PDB file of C-alpha atoms in Angstrom:
ATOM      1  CA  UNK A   1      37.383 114.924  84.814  1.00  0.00           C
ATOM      2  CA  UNK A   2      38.200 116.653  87.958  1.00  0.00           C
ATOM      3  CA  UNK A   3      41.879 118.306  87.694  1.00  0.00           C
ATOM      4  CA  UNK A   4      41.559 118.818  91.525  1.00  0.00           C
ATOM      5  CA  UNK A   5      41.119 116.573  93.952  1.00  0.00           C
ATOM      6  CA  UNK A   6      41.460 116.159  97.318  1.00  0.00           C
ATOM      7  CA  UNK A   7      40.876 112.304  98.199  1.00  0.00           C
ATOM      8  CA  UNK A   8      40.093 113.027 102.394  1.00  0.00           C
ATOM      9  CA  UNK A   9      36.972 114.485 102.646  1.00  0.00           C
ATOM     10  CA  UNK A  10      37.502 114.449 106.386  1.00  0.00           C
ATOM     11  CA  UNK A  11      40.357 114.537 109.115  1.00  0.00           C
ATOM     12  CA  UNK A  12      40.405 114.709 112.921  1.00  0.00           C
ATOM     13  CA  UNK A  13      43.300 115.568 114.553  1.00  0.00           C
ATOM     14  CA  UNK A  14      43.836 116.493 118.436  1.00  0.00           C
ATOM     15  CA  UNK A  15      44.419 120.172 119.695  1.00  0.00           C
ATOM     16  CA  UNK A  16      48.194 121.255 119.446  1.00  0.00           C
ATOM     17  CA  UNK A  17      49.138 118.374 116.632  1.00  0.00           C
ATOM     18  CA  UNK A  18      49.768 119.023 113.404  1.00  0.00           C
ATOM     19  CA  UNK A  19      46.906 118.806 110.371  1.00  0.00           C
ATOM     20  CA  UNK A  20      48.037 117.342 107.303  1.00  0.00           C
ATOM     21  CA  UNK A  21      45.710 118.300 103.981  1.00  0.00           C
ATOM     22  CA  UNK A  22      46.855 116.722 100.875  1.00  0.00           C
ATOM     23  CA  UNK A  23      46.160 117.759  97.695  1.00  0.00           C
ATOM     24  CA  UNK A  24      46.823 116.120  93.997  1.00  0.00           C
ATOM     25  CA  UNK A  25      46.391 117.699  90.477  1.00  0.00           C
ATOM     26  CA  UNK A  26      46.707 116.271  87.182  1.00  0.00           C
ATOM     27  CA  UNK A  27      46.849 119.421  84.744  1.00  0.00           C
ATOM     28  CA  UNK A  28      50.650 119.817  84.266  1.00  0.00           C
ATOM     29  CA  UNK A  29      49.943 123.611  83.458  1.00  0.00           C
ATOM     30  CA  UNK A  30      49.112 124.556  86.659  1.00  0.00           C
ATOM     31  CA  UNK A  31      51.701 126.885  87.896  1.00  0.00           C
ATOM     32  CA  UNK A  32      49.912 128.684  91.189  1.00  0.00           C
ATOM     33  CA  UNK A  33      48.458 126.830  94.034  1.00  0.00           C
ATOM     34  CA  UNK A  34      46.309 128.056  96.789  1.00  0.00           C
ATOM     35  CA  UNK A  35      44.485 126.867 100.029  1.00  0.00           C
ATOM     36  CA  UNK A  36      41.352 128.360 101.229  1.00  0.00           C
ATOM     37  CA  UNK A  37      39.371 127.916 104.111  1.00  0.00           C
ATOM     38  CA  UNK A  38      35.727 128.391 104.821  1.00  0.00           C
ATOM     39  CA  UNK A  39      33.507 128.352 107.478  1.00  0.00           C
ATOM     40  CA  UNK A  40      29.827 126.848 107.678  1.00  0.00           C
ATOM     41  CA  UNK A  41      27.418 129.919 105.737  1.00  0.00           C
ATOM     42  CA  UNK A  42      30.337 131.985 104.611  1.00  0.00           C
ATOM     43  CA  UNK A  43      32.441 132.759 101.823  1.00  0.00           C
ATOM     44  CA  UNK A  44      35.883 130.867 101.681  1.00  0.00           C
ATOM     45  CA  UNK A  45      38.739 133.303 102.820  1.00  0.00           C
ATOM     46  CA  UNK A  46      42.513 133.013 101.569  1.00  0.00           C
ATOM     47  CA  UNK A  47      45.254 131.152 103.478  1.00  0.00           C
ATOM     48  CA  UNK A  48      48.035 130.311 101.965  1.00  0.00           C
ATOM     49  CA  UNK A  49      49.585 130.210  98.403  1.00  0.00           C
ATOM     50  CA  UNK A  50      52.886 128.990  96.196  1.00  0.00           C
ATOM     51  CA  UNK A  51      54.076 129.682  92.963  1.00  0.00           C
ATOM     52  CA  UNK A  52      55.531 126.415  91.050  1.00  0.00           C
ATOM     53  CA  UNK A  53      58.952 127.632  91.127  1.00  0.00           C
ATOM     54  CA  UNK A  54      59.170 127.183  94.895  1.00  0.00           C
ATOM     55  CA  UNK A  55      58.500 123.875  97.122  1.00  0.00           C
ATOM     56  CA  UNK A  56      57.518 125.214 100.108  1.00  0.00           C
ATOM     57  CA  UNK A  57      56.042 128.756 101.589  1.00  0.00           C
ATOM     58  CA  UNK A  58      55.482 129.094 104.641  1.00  0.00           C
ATOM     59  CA  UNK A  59      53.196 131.977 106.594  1.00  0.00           C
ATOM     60  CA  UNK A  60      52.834 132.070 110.380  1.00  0.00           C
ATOM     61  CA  UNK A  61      51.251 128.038 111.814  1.00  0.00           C
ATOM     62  CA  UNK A  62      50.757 127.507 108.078  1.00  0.00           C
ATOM     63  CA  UNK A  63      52.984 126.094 105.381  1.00  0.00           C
ATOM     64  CA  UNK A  64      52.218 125.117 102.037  1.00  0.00           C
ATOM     65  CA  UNK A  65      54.786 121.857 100.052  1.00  0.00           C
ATOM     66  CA  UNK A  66      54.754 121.690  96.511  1.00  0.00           C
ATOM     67  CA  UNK A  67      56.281 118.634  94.895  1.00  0.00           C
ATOM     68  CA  UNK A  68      55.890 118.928  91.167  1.00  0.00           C
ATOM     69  CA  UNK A  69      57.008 115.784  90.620  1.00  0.00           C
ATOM     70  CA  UNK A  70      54.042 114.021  92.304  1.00  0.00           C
ATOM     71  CA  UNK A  71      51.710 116.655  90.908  1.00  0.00           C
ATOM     72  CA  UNK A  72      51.184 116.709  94.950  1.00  0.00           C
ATOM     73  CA  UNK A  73      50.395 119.500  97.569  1.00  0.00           C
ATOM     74  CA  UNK A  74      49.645 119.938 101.062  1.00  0.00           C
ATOM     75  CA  UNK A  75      49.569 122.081 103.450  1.00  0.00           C
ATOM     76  CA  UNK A  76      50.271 121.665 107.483  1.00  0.00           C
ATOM     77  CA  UNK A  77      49.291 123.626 110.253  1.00  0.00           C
ATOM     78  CA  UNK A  78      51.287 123.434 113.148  1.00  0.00           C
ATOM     79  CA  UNK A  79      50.141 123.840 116.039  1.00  0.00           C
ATOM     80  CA  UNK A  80      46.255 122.958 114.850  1.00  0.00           C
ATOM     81  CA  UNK A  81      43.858 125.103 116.848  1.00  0.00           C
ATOM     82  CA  UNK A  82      40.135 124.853 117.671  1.00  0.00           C
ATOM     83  CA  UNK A  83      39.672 127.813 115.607  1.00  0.00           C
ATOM     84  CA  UNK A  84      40.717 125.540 112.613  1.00  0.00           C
ATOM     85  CA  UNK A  85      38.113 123.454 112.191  1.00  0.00           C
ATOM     86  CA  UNK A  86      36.330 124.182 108.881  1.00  0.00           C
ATOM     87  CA  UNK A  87      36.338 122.703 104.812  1.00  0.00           C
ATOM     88  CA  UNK A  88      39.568 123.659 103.685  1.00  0.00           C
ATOM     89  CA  UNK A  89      39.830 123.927  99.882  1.00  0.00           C
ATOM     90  CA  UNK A  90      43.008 123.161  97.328  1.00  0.00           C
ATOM     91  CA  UNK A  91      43.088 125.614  94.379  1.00  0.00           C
ATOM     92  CA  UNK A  92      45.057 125.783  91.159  1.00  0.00           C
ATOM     93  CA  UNK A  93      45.886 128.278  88.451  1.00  0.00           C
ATOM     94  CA  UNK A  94      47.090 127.202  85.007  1.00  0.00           C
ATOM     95  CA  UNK A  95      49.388 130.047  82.900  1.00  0.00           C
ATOM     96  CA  UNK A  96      48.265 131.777  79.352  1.00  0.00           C
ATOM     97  CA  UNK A  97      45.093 132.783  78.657  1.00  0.00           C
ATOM     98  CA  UNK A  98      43.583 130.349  81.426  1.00  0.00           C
ATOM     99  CA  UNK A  99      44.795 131.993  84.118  1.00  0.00           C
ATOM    100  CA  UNK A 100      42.166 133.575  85.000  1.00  0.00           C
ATOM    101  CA  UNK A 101      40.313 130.841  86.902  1.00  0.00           C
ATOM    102  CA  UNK A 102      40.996 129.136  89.821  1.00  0.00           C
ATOM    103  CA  UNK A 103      40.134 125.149  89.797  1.00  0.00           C
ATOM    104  CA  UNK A 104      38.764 124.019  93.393  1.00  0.00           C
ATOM    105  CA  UNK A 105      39.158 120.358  94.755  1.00  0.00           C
ATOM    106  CA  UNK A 106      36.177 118.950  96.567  1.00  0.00           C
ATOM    107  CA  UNK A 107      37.519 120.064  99.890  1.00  0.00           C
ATOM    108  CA  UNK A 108      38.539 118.428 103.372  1.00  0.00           C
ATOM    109  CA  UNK A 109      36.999 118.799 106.685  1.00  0.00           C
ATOM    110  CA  UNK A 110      39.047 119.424 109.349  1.00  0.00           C
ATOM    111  CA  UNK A 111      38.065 118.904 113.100  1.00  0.00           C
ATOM    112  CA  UNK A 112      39.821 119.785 115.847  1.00  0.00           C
ATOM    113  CA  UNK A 113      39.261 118.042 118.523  1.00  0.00           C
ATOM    114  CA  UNK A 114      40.274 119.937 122.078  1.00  0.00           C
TER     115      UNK A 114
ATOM    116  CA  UNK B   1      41.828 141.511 102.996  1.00  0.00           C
ATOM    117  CA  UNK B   2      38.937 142.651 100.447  1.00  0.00           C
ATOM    118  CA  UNK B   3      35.742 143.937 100.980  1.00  0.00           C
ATOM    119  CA  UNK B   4      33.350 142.238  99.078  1.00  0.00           C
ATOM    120  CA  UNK B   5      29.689 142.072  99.987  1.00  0.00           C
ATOM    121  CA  UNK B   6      26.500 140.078  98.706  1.00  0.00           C
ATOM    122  CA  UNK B   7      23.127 140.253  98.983  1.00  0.00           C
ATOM    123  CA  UNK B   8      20.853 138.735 100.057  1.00  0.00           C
ATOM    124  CA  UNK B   9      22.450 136.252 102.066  1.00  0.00           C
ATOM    125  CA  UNK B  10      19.327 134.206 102.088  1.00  0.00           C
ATOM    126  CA  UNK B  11      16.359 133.342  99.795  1.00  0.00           C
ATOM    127  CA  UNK B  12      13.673 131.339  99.353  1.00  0.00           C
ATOM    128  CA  UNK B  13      11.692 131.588  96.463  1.00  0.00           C
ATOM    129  CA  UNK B  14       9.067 130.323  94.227  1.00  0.00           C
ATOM    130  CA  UNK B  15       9.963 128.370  90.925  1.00  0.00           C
ATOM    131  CA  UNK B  16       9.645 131.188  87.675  1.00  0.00           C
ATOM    132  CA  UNK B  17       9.969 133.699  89.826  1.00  0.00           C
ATOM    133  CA  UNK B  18      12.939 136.539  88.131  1.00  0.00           C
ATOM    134  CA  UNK B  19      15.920 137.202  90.771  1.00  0.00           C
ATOM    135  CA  UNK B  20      18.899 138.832  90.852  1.00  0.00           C
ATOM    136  CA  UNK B  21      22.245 138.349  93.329  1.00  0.00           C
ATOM    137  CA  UNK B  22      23.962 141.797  94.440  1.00  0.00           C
ATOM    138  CA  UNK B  23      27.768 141.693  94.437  1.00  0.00           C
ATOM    139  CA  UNK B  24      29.570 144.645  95.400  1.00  0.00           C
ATOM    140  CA  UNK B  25      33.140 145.323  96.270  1.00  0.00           C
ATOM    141  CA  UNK B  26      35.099 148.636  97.607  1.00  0.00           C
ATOM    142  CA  UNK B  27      38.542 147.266  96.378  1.00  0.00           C
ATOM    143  CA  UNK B  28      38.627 148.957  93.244  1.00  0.00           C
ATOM    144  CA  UNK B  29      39.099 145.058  91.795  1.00  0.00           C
ATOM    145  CA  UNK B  30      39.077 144.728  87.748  1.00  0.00           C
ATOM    146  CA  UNK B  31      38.371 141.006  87.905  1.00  0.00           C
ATOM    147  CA  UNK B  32      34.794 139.545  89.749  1.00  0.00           C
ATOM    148  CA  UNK B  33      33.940 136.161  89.548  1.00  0.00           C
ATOM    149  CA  UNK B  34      30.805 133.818  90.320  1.00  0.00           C
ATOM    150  CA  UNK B  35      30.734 130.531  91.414  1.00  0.00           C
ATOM    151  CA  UNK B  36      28.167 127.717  92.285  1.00  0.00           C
ATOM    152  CA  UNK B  37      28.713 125.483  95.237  1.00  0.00           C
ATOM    153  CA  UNK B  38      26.539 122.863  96.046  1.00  0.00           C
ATOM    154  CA  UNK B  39      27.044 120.792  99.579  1.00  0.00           C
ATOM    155  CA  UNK B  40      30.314 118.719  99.782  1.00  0.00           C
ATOM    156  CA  UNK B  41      30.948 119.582  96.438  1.00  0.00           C
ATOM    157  CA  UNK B  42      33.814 121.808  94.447  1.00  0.00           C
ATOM    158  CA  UNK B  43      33.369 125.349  93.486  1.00  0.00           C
ATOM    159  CA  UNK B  44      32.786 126.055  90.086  1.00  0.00           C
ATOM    160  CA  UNK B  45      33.001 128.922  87.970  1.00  0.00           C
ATOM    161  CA  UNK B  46      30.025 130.056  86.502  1.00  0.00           C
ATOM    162  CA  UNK B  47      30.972 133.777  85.074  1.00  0.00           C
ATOM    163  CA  UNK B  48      33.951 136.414  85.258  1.00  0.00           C
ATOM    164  CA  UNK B  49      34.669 139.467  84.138  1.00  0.00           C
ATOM    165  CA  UNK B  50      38.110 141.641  83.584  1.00  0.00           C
ATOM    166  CA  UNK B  51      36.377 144.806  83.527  1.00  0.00           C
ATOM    167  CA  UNK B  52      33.664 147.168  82.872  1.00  0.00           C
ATOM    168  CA  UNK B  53      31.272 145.676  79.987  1.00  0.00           C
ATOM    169  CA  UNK B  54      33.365 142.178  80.136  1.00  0.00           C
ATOM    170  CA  UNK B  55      31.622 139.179  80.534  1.00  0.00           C
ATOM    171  CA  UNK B  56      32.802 136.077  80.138  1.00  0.00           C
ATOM    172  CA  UNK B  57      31.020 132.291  81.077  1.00  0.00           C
ATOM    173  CA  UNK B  58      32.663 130.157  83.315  1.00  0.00           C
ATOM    174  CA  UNK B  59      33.403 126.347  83.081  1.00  0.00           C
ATOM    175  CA  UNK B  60      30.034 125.230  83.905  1.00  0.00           C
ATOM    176  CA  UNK B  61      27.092 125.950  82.370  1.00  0.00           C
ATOM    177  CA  UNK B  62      24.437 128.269  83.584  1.00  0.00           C
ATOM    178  CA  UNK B  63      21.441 129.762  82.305  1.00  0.00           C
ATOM    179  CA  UNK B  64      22.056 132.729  84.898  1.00  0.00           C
ATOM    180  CA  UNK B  65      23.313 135.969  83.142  1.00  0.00           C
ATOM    181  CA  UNK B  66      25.448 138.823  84.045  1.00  0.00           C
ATOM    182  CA  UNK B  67      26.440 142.620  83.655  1.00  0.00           C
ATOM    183  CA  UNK B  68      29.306 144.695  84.729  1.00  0.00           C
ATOM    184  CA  UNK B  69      28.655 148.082  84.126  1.00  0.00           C
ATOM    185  CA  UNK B  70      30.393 149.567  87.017  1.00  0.00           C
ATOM    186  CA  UNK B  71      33.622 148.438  88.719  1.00  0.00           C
ATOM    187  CA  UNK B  72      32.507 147.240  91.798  1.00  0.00           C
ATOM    188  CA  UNK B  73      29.321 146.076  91.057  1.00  0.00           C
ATOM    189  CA  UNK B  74      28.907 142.477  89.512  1.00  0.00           C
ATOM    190  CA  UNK B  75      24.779 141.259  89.794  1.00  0.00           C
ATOM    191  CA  UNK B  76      23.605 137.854  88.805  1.00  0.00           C
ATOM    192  CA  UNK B  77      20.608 137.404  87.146  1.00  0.00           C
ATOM    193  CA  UNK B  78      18.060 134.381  86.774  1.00  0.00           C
ATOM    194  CA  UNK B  79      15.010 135.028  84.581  1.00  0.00           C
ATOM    195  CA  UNK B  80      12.990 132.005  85.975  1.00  0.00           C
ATOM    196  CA  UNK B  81      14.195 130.659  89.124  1.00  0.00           C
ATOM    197  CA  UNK B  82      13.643 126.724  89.049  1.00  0.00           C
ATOM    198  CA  UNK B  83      14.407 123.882  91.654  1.00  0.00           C
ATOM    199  CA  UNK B  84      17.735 123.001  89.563  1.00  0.00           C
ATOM    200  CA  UNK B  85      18.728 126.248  90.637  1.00  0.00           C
ATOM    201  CA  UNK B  86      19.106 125.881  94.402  1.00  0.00           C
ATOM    202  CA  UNK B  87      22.479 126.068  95.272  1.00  0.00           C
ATOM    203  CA  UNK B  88      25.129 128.500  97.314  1.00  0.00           C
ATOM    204  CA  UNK B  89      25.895 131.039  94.726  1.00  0.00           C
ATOM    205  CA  UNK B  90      29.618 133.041  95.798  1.00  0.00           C
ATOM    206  CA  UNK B  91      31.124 136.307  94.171  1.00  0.00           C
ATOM    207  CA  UNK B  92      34.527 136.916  94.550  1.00  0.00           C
ATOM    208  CA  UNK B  93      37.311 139.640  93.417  1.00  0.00           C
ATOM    209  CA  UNK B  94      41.230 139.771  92.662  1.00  0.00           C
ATOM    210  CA  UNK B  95      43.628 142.734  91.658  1.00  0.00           C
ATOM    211  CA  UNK B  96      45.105 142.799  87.820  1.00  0.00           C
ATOM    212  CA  UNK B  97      47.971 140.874  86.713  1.00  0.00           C
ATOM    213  CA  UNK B  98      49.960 138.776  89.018  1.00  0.00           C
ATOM    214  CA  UNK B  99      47.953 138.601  91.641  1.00  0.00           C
ATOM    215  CA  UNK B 100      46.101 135.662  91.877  1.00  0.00           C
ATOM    216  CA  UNK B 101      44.335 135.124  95.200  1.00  0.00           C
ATOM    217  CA  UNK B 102      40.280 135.826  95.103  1.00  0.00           C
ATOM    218  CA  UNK B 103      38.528 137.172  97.914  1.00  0.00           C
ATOM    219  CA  UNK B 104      35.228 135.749  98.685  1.00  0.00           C
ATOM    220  CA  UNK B 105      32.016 137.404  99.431  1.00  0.00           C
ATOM    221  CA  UNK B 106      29.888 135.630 102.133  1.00  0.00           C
ATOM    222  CA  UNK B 107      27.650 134.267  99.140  1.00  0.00           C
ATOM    223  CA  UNK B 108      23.805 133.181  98.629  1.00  0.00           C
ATOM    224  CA  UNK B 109      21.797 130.415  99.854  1.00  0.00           C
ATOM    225  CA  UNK B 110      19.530 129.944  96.800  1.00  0.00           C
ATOM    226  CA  UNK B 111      16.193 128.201  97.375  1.00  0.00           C
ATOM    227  CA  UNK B 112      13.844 127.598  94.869  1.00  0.00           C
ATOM    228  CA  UNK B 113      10.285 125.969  95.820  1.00  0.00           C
TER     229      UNK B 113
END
């Protein structure tokens, strides 16, 4: 039963728009959230992250909304560069002794198109 | 942002064959992880460790082992390599308590023939 999931497995959005990823959970432990990004042949590299006391962090073209309510998370980048187009990966973190891990969604593909 | 190396990046090899994935990081990181990523699919976690001489499996089951007898070193180990096997294999690292964000190695394209 995944606890992750990411329902796009691919977007396409124009140069200079904004990218929407989206991002549901189902484990109502999870208290950390985090987006990576990874290229073709590499390791996935750290974006963005919010705790579940907050809705929304935001870093730089990046921002990361948490509604708790929905179990729902996604994360925008504004204005979407060429430079952006790669699988970007939801993560989640659950508190106690399961903290430890991180549980990845499938992943999205994002393409930007110049 | 961590430094966290693997090798080999790469490799092909025959089915029984014995291998072992490098992980290394300079970070000074108690916690190393492996996971298993196969094409369009999730990551999943295959071992971890908190520490020197703690290892702990992971959520999916692996007949890979591994040791962590120094810090910053964290090798995976099949005994018999088999075509089940082939998959990306990724190491990554985090600092203690209240940090949560792992960094990455680039990982290992596993192919077994």
């Amino acid at each position: 039963d995944q606890q992750v999931k990411q329902n796009s497995p691919s977007l396409s959005v124009q140069e200079g728009r904004i990218s929407i990823l989206n991002c549901d959970y189902t484990n109502s432990m999870f208290d950390y959230f985090l987006w990576y990004k990874k290229y073709p042949a590499e390791g996935p590299t750290f974006l963005i992250s919010i705790s579940s006391i907050k809705d929304k962090n935001e870093d730089g073209r990046f921002t990361v909304f948490l509604n708790k309510s929905a179990k729902h998370l996604s994360l925008h980048i504004v204005p979407s560069q060429p430079g952006d187009s790669a699988v970007y990966f939801c993560a989640a973190s659950a508190r106690g002794f399961g903290n430890e891990k991180l549980t990845f969604g499938t992943g999205t593909r994002l393409t930007i198109i110049p | 942002e961590a430094d966290i190396y693997q090798t080999p990046r790469y490799l092909v090899i025959g089915t029984g064959k014995k291998i072992t994935l490098e992980c290394s990081q300079t970070m000074g990181h108690d916690k190393m992880y492996w996971y298993q990523q196969d094409p369009g699919m999730e990551l999943h976690l295959i071992h971890y460790s908190y520490g020197v001489n703690s290892t702990e499996k992971g959520d999916l089951s692996s007949e890979s082992t591994v040791s962590r007898i120094r810090t910053e070193h964290f090798p995976l180990t099949l005994e018999s390599a088999r075509p089940s096997h082939t998959s990306q294999y990724l190491c990554a690292s985090r600092r203690g308590q209240g940090a949560y964000e792992q960094y990455f190695g680039p990982g290992t394209r596993l192919t077994v023939t």
